[in-house]
mmCIF file of C-alpha atoms and ligand atoms in Angstrom:
data_model
loop_
_atom_site.group_PDB
_atom_site.id
_atom_site.type_symbol
_atom_site.label_atom_id
_atom_site.label_comp_id
_atom_site.label_asym_id
_atom_site.label_seq_id
_atom_site.Cartn_x
_atom_site.Cartn_y
_atom_site.Cartn_z
ATOM 1 C CA MET A 1 14.881 6.421 61.884
ATOM 2 C CA ARG A 2 15.174 9.945 60.694
ATOM 3 C CA VAL A 3 15.005 10.716 56.997
ATOM 4 C CA SER A 4 17.069 13.753 56.227
ATOM 5 C CA ALA A 5 15.447 16.568 54.315
ATOM 6 C CA SER A 6 17.821 16.145 51.394
ATOM 7 C CA ARG A 7 17.187 12.410 51.211
ATOM 8 C CA PHE A 8 13.463 13.052 51.318
ATOM 9 C CA ARG A 9 13.814 15.552 48.519
ATOM 10 C CA SER A 10 15.671 13.094 46.318
ATOM 11 C CA ILE A 11 13.020 10.411 46.882
ATOM 12 C CA PHE A 12 10.404 13.006 46.077
ATOM 13 C CA PHE A 13 12.146 13.960 42.844
ATOM 14 C CA ALA A 14 12.607 10.338 41.886
ATOM 15 C CA VAL A 15 8.855 9.819 42.226
ATOM 16 C CA ILE A 16 8.133 12.961 40.238
ATOM 17 C CA SER A 17 10.455 12.028 37.407
ATOM 18 C CA LEU A 18 9.104 8.470 37.259
ATOM 19 C CA THR A 19 5.585 9.859 36.996
ATOM 20 C CA ALA A 20 6.717 12.256 34.284
ATOM 21 C CA MET A 21 8.337 9.398 32.340
ATOM 22 C CA ALA A 22 5.260 7.215 32.675
ATOM 23 C CA ALA A 23 3.121 10.055 31.374
ATOM 24 C CA HIS A 24 5.356 10.396 28.312
ATOM 25 C CA ALA A 25 5.739 6.710 27.519
ATOM 26 C CA ASP A 26 2.570 6.376 25.517
ATOM 27 C CA TRP A 27 0.935 5.572 22.204
ATOM 28 C CA TYR A 28 1.142 8.424 19.711
ATOM 29 C CA HIS A 29 -1.216 8.695 16.705
ATOM 30 C CA ARG A 30 -1.346 10.857 13.638
ATOM 31 C CA GLU A 31 -3.487 10.873 10.516
ATOM 32 C CA ALA A 32 -2.848 12.773 7.301
ATOM 33 C CA ALA A 33 -4.013 12.849 3.682
ATOM 34 C CA ILE A 34 -1.066 12.069 1.384
ATOM 35 C CA MET A 35 -0.790 10.106 -1.898
ATOM 36 C CA GLY A 36 -4.520 10.674 -2.377
ATOM 37 C CA THR A 37 -5.268 8.454 0.594
ATOM 38 C CA ARG A 38 -5.508 8.274 4.382
ATOM 39 C CA ILE A 39 -2.186 7.833 6.144
ATOM 40 C CA ALA A 40 -2.245 6.675 9.762
ATOM 41 C CA VAL A 41 0.776 6.284 12.029
ATOM 42 C CA GLU A 42 0.549 4.844 15.514
ATOM 43 C CA LEU A 43 3.563 4.131 17.690
ATOM 44 C CA TRP A 44 4.722 3.530 21.220
ATOM 45 C CA HIS A 45 7.450 5.803 22.513
ATOM 46 C CA GLU A 46 9.015 6.716 25.848
ATOM 47 C CA ASP A 47 9.422 10.331 24.817
ATOM 48 C CA ALA A 48 6.721 12.606 23.398
ATOM 49 C CA SER A 49 8.994 14.889 21.383
ATOM 50 C CA GLU A 50 10.951 11.930 19.960
ATOM 51 C CA ALA A 51 7.634 10.357 18.979
ATOM 52 C CA GLU A 52 6.541 13.540 17.200
ATOM 53 C CA ARG A 53 9.886 13.705 15.396
ATOM 54 C CA ALA A 54 9.509 10.114 14.203
ATOM 55 C CA ILE A 55 5.967 10.779 12.974
ATOM 56 C CA GLU A 56 7.070 13.945 11.140
ATOM 57 C CA ALA A 57 9.882 11.975 9.476
ATOM 58 C CA VAL A 58 7.363 9.348 8.313
ATOM 59 C CA LEU A 59 4.975 11.920 6.863
ATOM 60 C CA GLY A 60 7.873 13.729 5.194
ATOM 61 C CA GLU A 61 8.956 10.464 3.582
ATOM 62 C CA MET A 62 5.419 9.783 2.344
ATOM 63 C CA ARG A 63 5.333 13.246 0.747
ATOM 64 C CA ARG A 64 8.740 12.646 -0.830
ATOM 65 C CA VAL A 65 7.664 9.316 -2.379
ATOM 66 C CA ASP A 66 4.451 10.947 -3.607
ATOM 67 C CA ALA A 67 6.344 13.844 -5.216
ATOM 68 C CA LEU A 68 8.601 11.318 -6.994
ATOM 69 C CA MET A 69 5.977 8.803 -8.126
ATOM 70 C CA SER A 70 2.618 10.568 -8.443
ATOM 71 C CA HIS A 71 1.052 10.491 -11.873
ATOM 72 C CA TYR A 72 -1.168 13.441 -10.900
ATOM 73 C CA LYS A 73 1.818 15.732 -10.445
ATOM 74 C CA PRO A 74 3.190 16.837 -13.842
ATOM 75 C CA GLU A 75 6.589 17.623 -12.282
ATOM 76 C CA SER A 76 7.051 14.135 -10.763
ATOM 77 C CA GLN A 77 9.714 11.897 -12.271
ATOM 78 C CA LEU A 78 6.981 9.395 -13.093
ATOM 79 C CA SER A 79 5.162 12.045 -15.161
ATOM 80 C CA GLN A 80 8.467 12.871 -16.879
ATOM 81 C CA ILE A 81 8.741 9.228 -17.904
ATOM 82 C CA ASN A 82 5.202 9.239 -19.278
ATOM 83 C CA ALA A 83 5.855 12.446 -21.197
ATOM 84 C CA ARG A 84 9.202 11.504 -22.776
ATOM 85 C CA ALA A 85 10.201 7.839 -22.446
ATOM 86 C CA ALA A 86 8.849 6.897 -25.894
ATOM 87 C CA LEU A 87 11.274 9.411 -27.435
ATOM 88 C CA ALA A 88 14.464 8.673 -25.465
ATOM 89 C CA PRO A 89 15.564 7.073 -22.174
ATOM 90 C CA VAL A 90 14.584 9.252 -19.211
ATOM 91 C CA ALA A 91 17.051 9.485 -16.314
ATOM 92 C CA VAL A 92 15.389 8.998 -12.916
ATOM 93 C CA ASP A 93 16.391 8.337 -9.301
ATOM 94 C CA SER A 94 17.650 4.777 -8.895
ATOM 95 C CA GLU A 95 14.907 4.273 -6.315
ATOM 96 C CA LEU A 96 12.203 4.848 -8.946
ATOM 97 C CA ALA A 97 14.036 2.774 -11.571
ATOM 98 C CA SER A 98 14.258 -0.094 -9.029
ATOM 99 C CA LEU A 99 10.552 0.019 -8.191
ATOM 100 C CA ILE A 100 9.635 -0.007 -11.901
ATOM 101 C CA GLU A 101 11.977 -2.970 -12.369
ATOM 102 C CA ARG A 102 10.352 -4.720 -9.444
ATOM 103 C CA ALA A 103 6.925 -4.096 -10.994
ATOM 104 C CA GLY A 104 8.187 -5.782 -14.167
ATOM 105 C CA LYS A 105 9.279 -8.839 -12.199
ATOM 106 C CA LEU A 106 5.817 -9.021 -10.671
ATOM 107 C CA SER A 107 4.297 -8.838 -14.170
ATOM 108 C CA ALA A 108 6.395 -11.822 -15.237
ATOM 109 C CA LEU A 109 5.427 -13.723 -12.073
ATOM 110 C CA THR A 110 1.692 -13.049 -12.517
ATOM 111 C CA GLY A 111 1.413 -13.703 -16.253
ATOM 112 C CA GLY A 112 0.846 -9.983 -16.836
ATOM 113 C CA ALA A 113 -2.023 -9.610 -14.329
ATOM 114 C CA PHE A 114 0.043 -6.936 -12.628
ATOM 115 C CA ASP A 115 1.074 -4.420 -15.263
ATOM 116 C CA ILE A 116 1.881 -0.762 -14.640
ATOM 117 C CA THR A 117 1.177 -0.037 -18.345
ATOM 118 C CA TYR A 118 -2.491 -0.756 -17.600
ATOM 119 C CA ALA A 119 -2.525 3.063 -17.353
ATOM 120 C CA SER A 120 -2.320 3.317 -21.166
ATOM 121 C CA VAL A 121 -6.082 2.625 -21.063
ATOM 122 C CA GLY A 122 -6.609 3.207 -17.333
ATOM 123 C CA TYR A 123 -6.286 6.962 -17.783
ATOM 124 C CA LEU A 124 -9.481 6.912 -19.859
ATOM 125 C CA TYR A 125 -11.531 6.107 -16.744
ATOM 126 C CA ASP A 126 -12.706 8.865 -14.432
ATOM 127 C CA TYR A 127 -14.498 7.194 -11.530
ATOM 128 C CA ARG A 128 -15.540 10.431 -9.869
ATOM 129 C CA ALA A 129 -17.081 11.761 -13.085
ATOM 130 C CA HIS A 130 -18.567 8.293 -13.895
ATOM 131 C CA GLN A 131 -16.686 8.237 -17.191
ATOM 132 C CA ARG A 132 -15.355 5.202 -18.992
ATOM 133 C CA PRO A 133 -13.881 4.535 -22.432
ATOM 134 C CA THR A 134 -15.882 3.013 -25.280
ATOM 135 C CA ASP A 135 -14.917 -0.456 -26.536
ATOM 136 C CA GLU A 136 -13.298 1.238 -29.550
ATOM 137 C CA GLN A 137 -11.171 3.460 -27.314
ATOM 138 C CA ILE A 138 -10.101 0.457 -25.237
ATOM 139 C CA GLU A 139 -9.243 -1.467 -28.393
ATOM 140 C CA ALA A 140 -7.143 1.448 -29.649
ATOM 141 C CA GLY A 141 -5.249 1.748 -26.339
ATOM 142 C CA LEU A 142 -4.676 -1.954 -25.581
ATOM 143 C CA GLY A 143 -1.693 -2.276 -27.938
ATOM 144 C CA ALA A 144 0.262 -0.029 -25.571
ATOM 145 C CA VAL A 145 -0.600 -2.173 -22.540
ATOM 146 C CA ASN A 146 2.260 -4.600 -22.049
ATOM 147 C CA TRP A 147 4.904 -4.516 -19.347
ATOM 148 C CA ARG A 148 7.522 -5.561 -21.916
ATOM 149 C CA HIS A 149 7.187 -2.088 -23.465
ATOM 150 C CA VAL A 150 8.976 -0.668 -20.402
ATOM 151 C CA VAL A 151 12.752 -1.024 -20.435
ATOM 152 C CA VAL A 152 14.744 -0.143 -17.324
ATOM 153 C CA ASP A 153 18.495 0.292 -17.467
ATOM 154 C CA PRO A 154 19.591 -0.106 -13.838
ATOM 155 C CA LYS A 155 23.201 0.835 -14.670
ATOM 156 C CA ASP A 156 22.306 4.257 -16.095
ATOM 157 C CA SER A 157 19.120 4.484 -14.012
ATOM 158 C CA THR A 158 16.979 5.265 -17.045
ATOM 159 C CA VAL A 159 13.541 4.185 -18.225
ATOM 160 C CA ARG A 160 12.359 4.064 -21.813
ATOM 161 C CA PHE A 161 9.264 2.855 -23.659
ATOM 162 C CA THR A 162 9.594 0.742 -26.801
ATOM 163 C CA ARG A 163 6.637 2.464 -28.477
ATOM 164 C CA SER A 164 4.377 5.500 -28.268
ATOM 165 C CA GLY A 165 1.101 5.579 -26.371
ATOM 166 C CA VAL A 166 2.511 3.829 -23.288
ATOM 167 C CA ARG A 167 1.717 5.238 -19.854
ATOM 168 C CA ILE A 168 2.688 3.811 -16.512
ATOM 169 C CA ASP A 169 1.157 4.207 -13.068
ATOM 170 C CA LEU A 170 2.491 2.818 -9.794
ATOM 171 C CA GLY A 171 -0.839 3.042 -7.915
ATOM 172 C CA GLY A 172 -0.851 -0.735 -7.383
ATOM 173 C CA ILE A 173 2.476 -0.847 -5.525
ATOM 174 C CA ALA A 174 3.658 2.647 -4.467
ATOM 175 C CA LYS A 175 1.609 2.894 -1.271
ATOM 176 C CA GLY A 176 3.063 -0.371 -0.021
ATOM 177 C CA TYR A 177 6.515 0.890 -0.957
ATOM 178 C CA ALA A 178 5.902 4.122 0.975
ATOM 179 C CA VAL A 179 4.764 2.102 4.006
ATOM 180 C CA ASP A 180 7.967 0.050 3.881
ATOM 181 C CA ARG A 181 10.026 3.262 3.721
ATOM 182 C CA ALA A 182 8.079 4.600 6.707
ATOM 183 C CA ILE A 183 8.751 1.438 8.714
ATOM 184 C CA ALA A 184 12.477 1.660 7.926
ATOM 185 C CA ILE A 185 12.459 5.243 9.213
ATOM 186 C CA LEU A 186 10.648 4.289 12.427
ATOM 187 C CA GLU A 187 13.135 1.480 13.011
ATOM 188 C CA SER A 188 16.024 3.916 12.545
ATOM 189 C CA HIS A 189 14.343 6.073 15.219
ATOM 190 C CA GLY A 190 14.432 3.099 17.579
ATOM 191 C CA VAL A 191 10.655 2.505 17.496
ATOM 192 C CA ARG A 192 9.747 -1.056 18.507
ATOM 193 C CA HIS A 193 5.929 -1.003 18.456
ATOM 194 C CA ALA A 194 4.142 0.709 15.575
ATOM 195 C CA SER A 195 1.614 0.516 12.788
ATOM 196 C CA VAL A 196 1.734 2.481 9.536
ATOM 197 C CA THR A 197 -1.204 2.541 7.125
ATOM 198 C CA ALA A 198 -1.566 4.094 3.662
ATOM 199 C CA GLY A 199 -5.080 3.396 2.365
ATOM 200 C CA GLY A 200 -5.364 -0.384 2.088
ATOM 201 C CA ASP A 201 -1.723 -1.092 2.932
ATOM 202 C CA SER A 202 -0.376 -1.505 6.466
ATOM 203 C CA ARG A 203 2.726 -2.764 8.183
ATOM 204 C CA ILE A 204 3.324 -3.498 11.840
ATOM 205 C CA ILE A 205 6.453 -3.341 14.001
ATOM 206 C CA GLY A 206 6.370 -5.529 17.099
ATOM 207 C CA ASP A 207 3.285 -6.256 19.185
ATOM 208 C CA ARG A 208 0.718 -4.177 21.036
ATOM 209 C CA PHE A 209 0.508 -4.509 24.827
ATOM 210 C CA GLY A 210 2.221 -7.916 24.524
ATOM 211 C CA ARG A 211 -0.376 -9.211 22.064
ATOM 212 C CA PRO A 212 -0.628 -9.234 18.283
ATOM 213 C CA TRP A 213 -2.130 -6.235 16.529
ATOM 214 C CA ILE A 214 -5.529 -7.147 15.134
ATOM 215 C CA ILE A 215 -6.264 -5.968 11.594
ATOM 216 C CA GLY A 216 -9.856 -6.279 10.396
ATOM 217 C CA ILE A 217 -10.776 -7.048 6.798
ATOM 218 C CA ARG A 218 -13.935 -5.166 5.864
ATOM 219 C CA HIS A 219 -17.004 -6.514 4.108
ATOM 220 C CA PRO A 220 -16.946 -5.342 0.463
ATOM 221 C CA ASP A 221 -20.450 -3.841 0.756
ATOM 222 C CA ASP A 222 -20.323 -2.558 4.329
ATOM 223 C CA ALA A 223 -17.355 -0.612 5.680
ATOM 224 C CA ASP A 224 -18.512 -1.205 9.261
ATOM 225 C CA GLN A 225 -18.734 -4.972 8.983
ATOM 226 C CA VAL A 226 -15.599 -7.068 9.492
ATOM 227 C CA ILE A 227 -15.360 -10.417 7.691
ATOM 228 C CA ALA A 228 -12.104 -11.581 9.289
ATOM 229 C CA ARG A 229 -9.655 -10.443 11.952
ATOM 230 C CA ILE A 230 -5.980 -11.108 11.317
ATOM 231 C CA PRO A 231 -3.522 -11.136 14.257
ATOM 232 C CA MET A 232 -0.205 -9.602 13.212
ATOM 233 C CA ILE A 233 3.283 -9.057 14.639
ATOM 234 C CA ASP A 234 6.123 -7.723 12.452
ATOM 235 C CA ALA A 235 4.185 -8.210 9.219
ATOM 236 C CA ALA A 236 2.467 -6.381 6.360
ATOM 237 C CA ILE A 237 -1.090 -6.605 5.060
ATOM 238 C CA SER A 238 -2.716 -5.166 1.923
ATOM 239 C CA THR A 239 -6.285 -5.239 0.714
ATOM 240 C CA SER A 240 -7.479 -4.498 -2.821
ATOM 241 C CA GLY A 241 -11.215 -4.111 -3.309
ATOM 242 C CA ASP A 242 -13.750 -3.116 -5.964
ATOM 243 C CA TYR A 243 -15.283 -0.604 -3.504
ATOM 244 C CA GLU A 244 -12.342 1.795 -3.308
ATOM 245 C CA ARG A 245 -12.823 3.839 -6.475
ATOM 246 C CA TYR A 246 -15.789 2.941 -8.652
ATOM 247 C CA PHE A 247 -19.147 3.797 -10.119
ATOM 248 C CA ASP A 248 -22.075 1.526 -10.959
ATOM 249 C CA GLU A 249 -23.893 1.694 -14.275
ATOM 250 C CA ASP A 250 -26.662 -0.620 -15.524
ATOM 251 C CA GLY A 251 -25.910 -3.108 -12.756
ATOM 252 C CA GLU A 252 -22.230 -3.262 -13.662
ATOM 253 C CA ARG A 253 -19.378 -2.009 -11.487
ATOM 254 C CA PHE A 254 -16.587 -0.006 -13.077
ATOM 255 C CA HIS A 255 -13.685 0.202 -10.657
ATOM 256 C CA HIS A 256 -9.999 1.034 -10.473
ATOM 257 C CA ILE A 257 -8.370 -2.400 -10.846
ATOM 258 C CA ILE A 258 -7.997 -3.075 -14.544
ATOM 259 C CA ASP A 259 -7.375 -6.417 -16.200
ATOM 260 C CA PRO A 260 -4.501 -5.542 -18.576
ATOM 261 C CA HIS A 261 -5.691 -8.173 -21.056
ATOM 262 C CA THR A 262 -9.137 -6.595 -21.536
ATOM 263 C CA GLY A 263 -8.709 -2.973 -20.447
ATOM 264 C CA LYS A 264 -11.793 -3.416 -18.270
ATOM 265 C CA SER A 265 -12.320 -3.685 -14.522
ATOM 266 C CA ALA A 266 -11.363 -7.127 -13.201
ATOM 267 C CA SER A 267 -14.579 -8.832 -12.138
ATOM 268 C CA LYS A 268 -13.672 -12.230 -10.687
ATOM 269 C CA LEU A 269 -13.387 -11.069 -7.059
ATOM 270 C CA ARG A 270 -14.716 -8.457 -4.619
ATOM 271 C CA SER A 271 -11.612 -8.139 -2.449
ATOM 272 C CA VAL A 272 -8.181 -9.651 -1.908
ATOM 273 C CA THR A 273 -6.071 -9.383 1.239
ATOM 274 C CA ILE A 274 -2.440 -10.482 1.272
ATOM 275 C CA ILE A 275 -0.353 -10.954 4.413
ATOM 276 C CA GLY A 276 3.430 -11.086 4.142
ATOM 277 C CA ALA A 277 6.716 -9.715 5.407
ATOM 278 C CA ASP A 278 6.792 -6.378 3.577
ATOM 279 C CA ALA A 279 4.163 -4.039 2.181
ATOM 280 C CA THR A 280 5.655 -3.579 -1.298
ATOM 281 C CA THR A 281 5.152 -7.308 -1.808
ATOM 282 C CA THR A 282 1.674 -7.481 -0.241
ATOM 283 C CA ASP A 283 0.502 -4.371 -2.133
ATOM 284 C CA GLY A 284 1.675 -5.665 -5.506
ATOM 285 C CA LEU A 285 0.268 -9.118 -4.863
ATOM 286 C CA SER A 286 -3.163 -7.948 -3.673
ATOM 287 C CA THR A 287 -3.684 -6.071 -6.941
ATOM 288 C CA SER A 288 -2.295 -9.047 -8.894
ATOM 289 C CA VAL A 289 -4.477 -11.700 -7.257
ATOM 290 C CA PHE A 290 -7.514 -9.442 -7.693
ATOM 291 C CA VAL A 291 -6.936 -9.574 -11.466
ATOM 292 C CA MET A 292 -5.954 -13.263 -11.540
ATOM 293 C CA GLY A 293 -9.104 -14.450 -9.792
ATOM 294 C CA PRO A 294 -9.591 -17.121 -7.113
ATOM 295 C CA GLU A 295 -8.044 -20.217 -8.715
ATOM 296 C CA ARG A 296 -4.901 -18.821 -10.318
ATOM 297 C CA GLY A 297 -4.541 -16.269 -7.536
ATOM 298 C CA ILE A 298 -4.593 -18.720 -4.625
ATOM 299 C CA GLU A 299 -2.386 -21.096 -6.600
ATOM 300 C CA LEU A 300 0.228 -18.337 -6.937
ATOM 301 C CA ILE A 301 0.045 -17.544 -3.203
ATOM 302 C CA GLU A 302 0.501 -21.222 -2.272
ATOM 303 C CA ARG A 303 3.428 -21.494 -4.674
ATOM 304 C CA LEU A 304 5.174 -18.440 -3.193
ATOM 305 C CA GLY A 305 4.851 -19.970 0.274
ATOM 306 C CA ASP A 306 5.856 -16.941 2.361
ATOM 307 C CA VAL A 307 2.583 -15.026 1.889
ATOM 308 C CA ASP A 308 -1.064 -15.703 2.727
ATOM 309 C CA ALA A 309 -4.353 -14.589 1.204
ATOM 310 C CA VAL A 310 -7.973 -13.961 2.142
ATOM 311 C CA VAL A 311 -10.148 -13.680 -0.938
ATOM 312 C CA VAL A 312 -13.799 -12.619 -1.182
ATOM 313 C CA LYS A 313 -15.510 -14.073 -4.253
ATOM 314 C CA SER A 314 -18.289 -12.382 -6.216
ATOM 315 C CA ASN A 315 -20.853 -14.614 -4.463
ATOM 316 C CA GLY A 316 -19.575 -13.461 -1.060
ATOM 317 C CA LYS A 317 -17.779 -16.705 -0.271
ATOM 318 C CA VAL A 318 -14.489 -16.206 1.594
ATOM 319 C CA LEU A 319 -11.441 -18.328 0.691
ATOM 320 C CA TYR A 320 -8.252 -18.618 2.749
ATOM 321 C CA SER A 321 -4.811 -19.786 1.674
ATOM 322 C CA SER A 322 -3.572 -22.870 3.501
ATOM 323 C CA GLY A 323 -1.407 -20.866 5.951
ATOM 324 C CA LEU A 324 -4.573 -19.251 7.359
ATOM 325 C CA ALA A 325 -7.124 -22.012 6.953
ATOM 326 C CA PRO A 326 -8.432 -23.388 10.281
ATOM 327 C CA PRO A 327 -6.811 -26.767 11.172
HETATM 328 P P1 AMP B 1 -4.604 -1.464 -5.007
HETATM 329 O O1 AMP B 1 -5.632 -0.697 -4.272
HETATM 330 O O2 AMP B 1 -3.295 -1.569 -4.322
HETATM 331 O O3 AMP B 1 -5.082 -2.760 -5.518
HETATM 332 O O4 AMP B 1 -4.213 -0.603 -6.272
HETATM 333 C C1 AMP B 1 -5.146 -0.248 -7.224
HETATM 334 C C2 AMP B 1 -4.433 0.709 -8.107
HETATM 335 O O5 AMP B 1 -3.469 -0.014 -8.871
HETATM 336 C C3 AMP B 1 -5.323 1.380 -9.100
HETATM 337 O O6 AMP B 1 -5.907 2.540 -8.560
HETATM 338 C C4 AMP B 1 -4.329 1.682 -10.209
HETATM 339 O O7 AMP B 1 -3.591 2.834 -9.881
HETATM 340 C C5 AMP B 1 -3.384 0.500 -10.177
HETATM 341 N N1 AMP B 1 -3.761 -0.622 -11.068
HETATM 342 C C6 AMP B 1 -4.988 -0.933 -11.561
HETATM 343 N N2 AMP B 1 -4.957 -2.064 -12.282
HETATM 344 C C7 AMP B 1 -3.659 -2.502 -12.241
HETATM 345 C C8 AMP B 1 -2.973 -3.611 -12.800
HETATM 346 N N3 AMP B 1 -3.613 -4.557 -13.526
HETATM 347 N N4 AMP B 1 -1.646 -3.740 -12.546
HETATM 348 C C9 AMP B 1 -0.986 -2.811 -11.803
HETATM 349 N N5 AMP B 1 -1.575 -1.740 -11.263
HETATM 350 C C10 AMP B 1 -2.900 -1.579 -11.464
HETATM 351 MG MG1 MG B 2 -1.973 -3.107 -4.439
#
């Protein structure tokens, strides 16, 4: 049989283009520093330039959420609330009003363990400079710490404070929210296998090489040691730990998760990991359970039913919610 030159050429081109496609269908990674933390995006895509476009869109969205919600940026809408909401209602994007409302619901659910007004005393800590407030300063600020001081009007999309001295900070939930936004963007780009991480908050789309993604939970005292590996497909995971931002003084650890009832660092646990469907939920709950402690915290997780928890106690003991416990 004789293969014509043109037929040969078309077979040749078919092979070439298949090879080219195979070379482009690949995992694409990117890391960036946004929201004061490490952002990592990893995704599978058939097309390199489409993959880059999707990653750029994710990073752009992270920067947008940061510009809206950062308490470091004086021009952010969140900073505008802190500057003026005790005087009159402050108009904000409905997106920000909704997240503040959602934070309030989480406060009610957790008996005030999660409370964005923690910042009314939280701002007195500077972990890098090893500075903390005196008991008198905490006492003076605690009156302003109460989530009921924050009133959201969803109709007008405004936020007001019922008294002076109140400050809010979304650090316990905004990274998870940004991860959820990123996942929505990747899905709209047709991505079917991906992982997005912002600090301690991650969410996964699909599987990896036909198997679950494996997310390691680190040892609180050793970043290289893994205490548990969690297999995940289409799920979110958040870890809150006392090793993220802290300083030690006289054998005591002063870290960034504040018990709103005392104005001091919550000390019942070393780390809390929550696994659930979306990262806004897991982020908010990991901070909440960290403050609530092992008994009340696990009880809440069991009651909610659609989330799981891995908790490291002060003595190093690891507790699992019933959905994760070995049979
Ligand atoms: P995460 O690492 O998600 O647990 O978030 C910790 C961050 O949440 C802190 O850096 C603060 O910005 C914020 N935060 C601290 N204590 C609380 C609290 N009791 N309720 C809500 N947010 C908090
Ligand atoms: Mg959190």
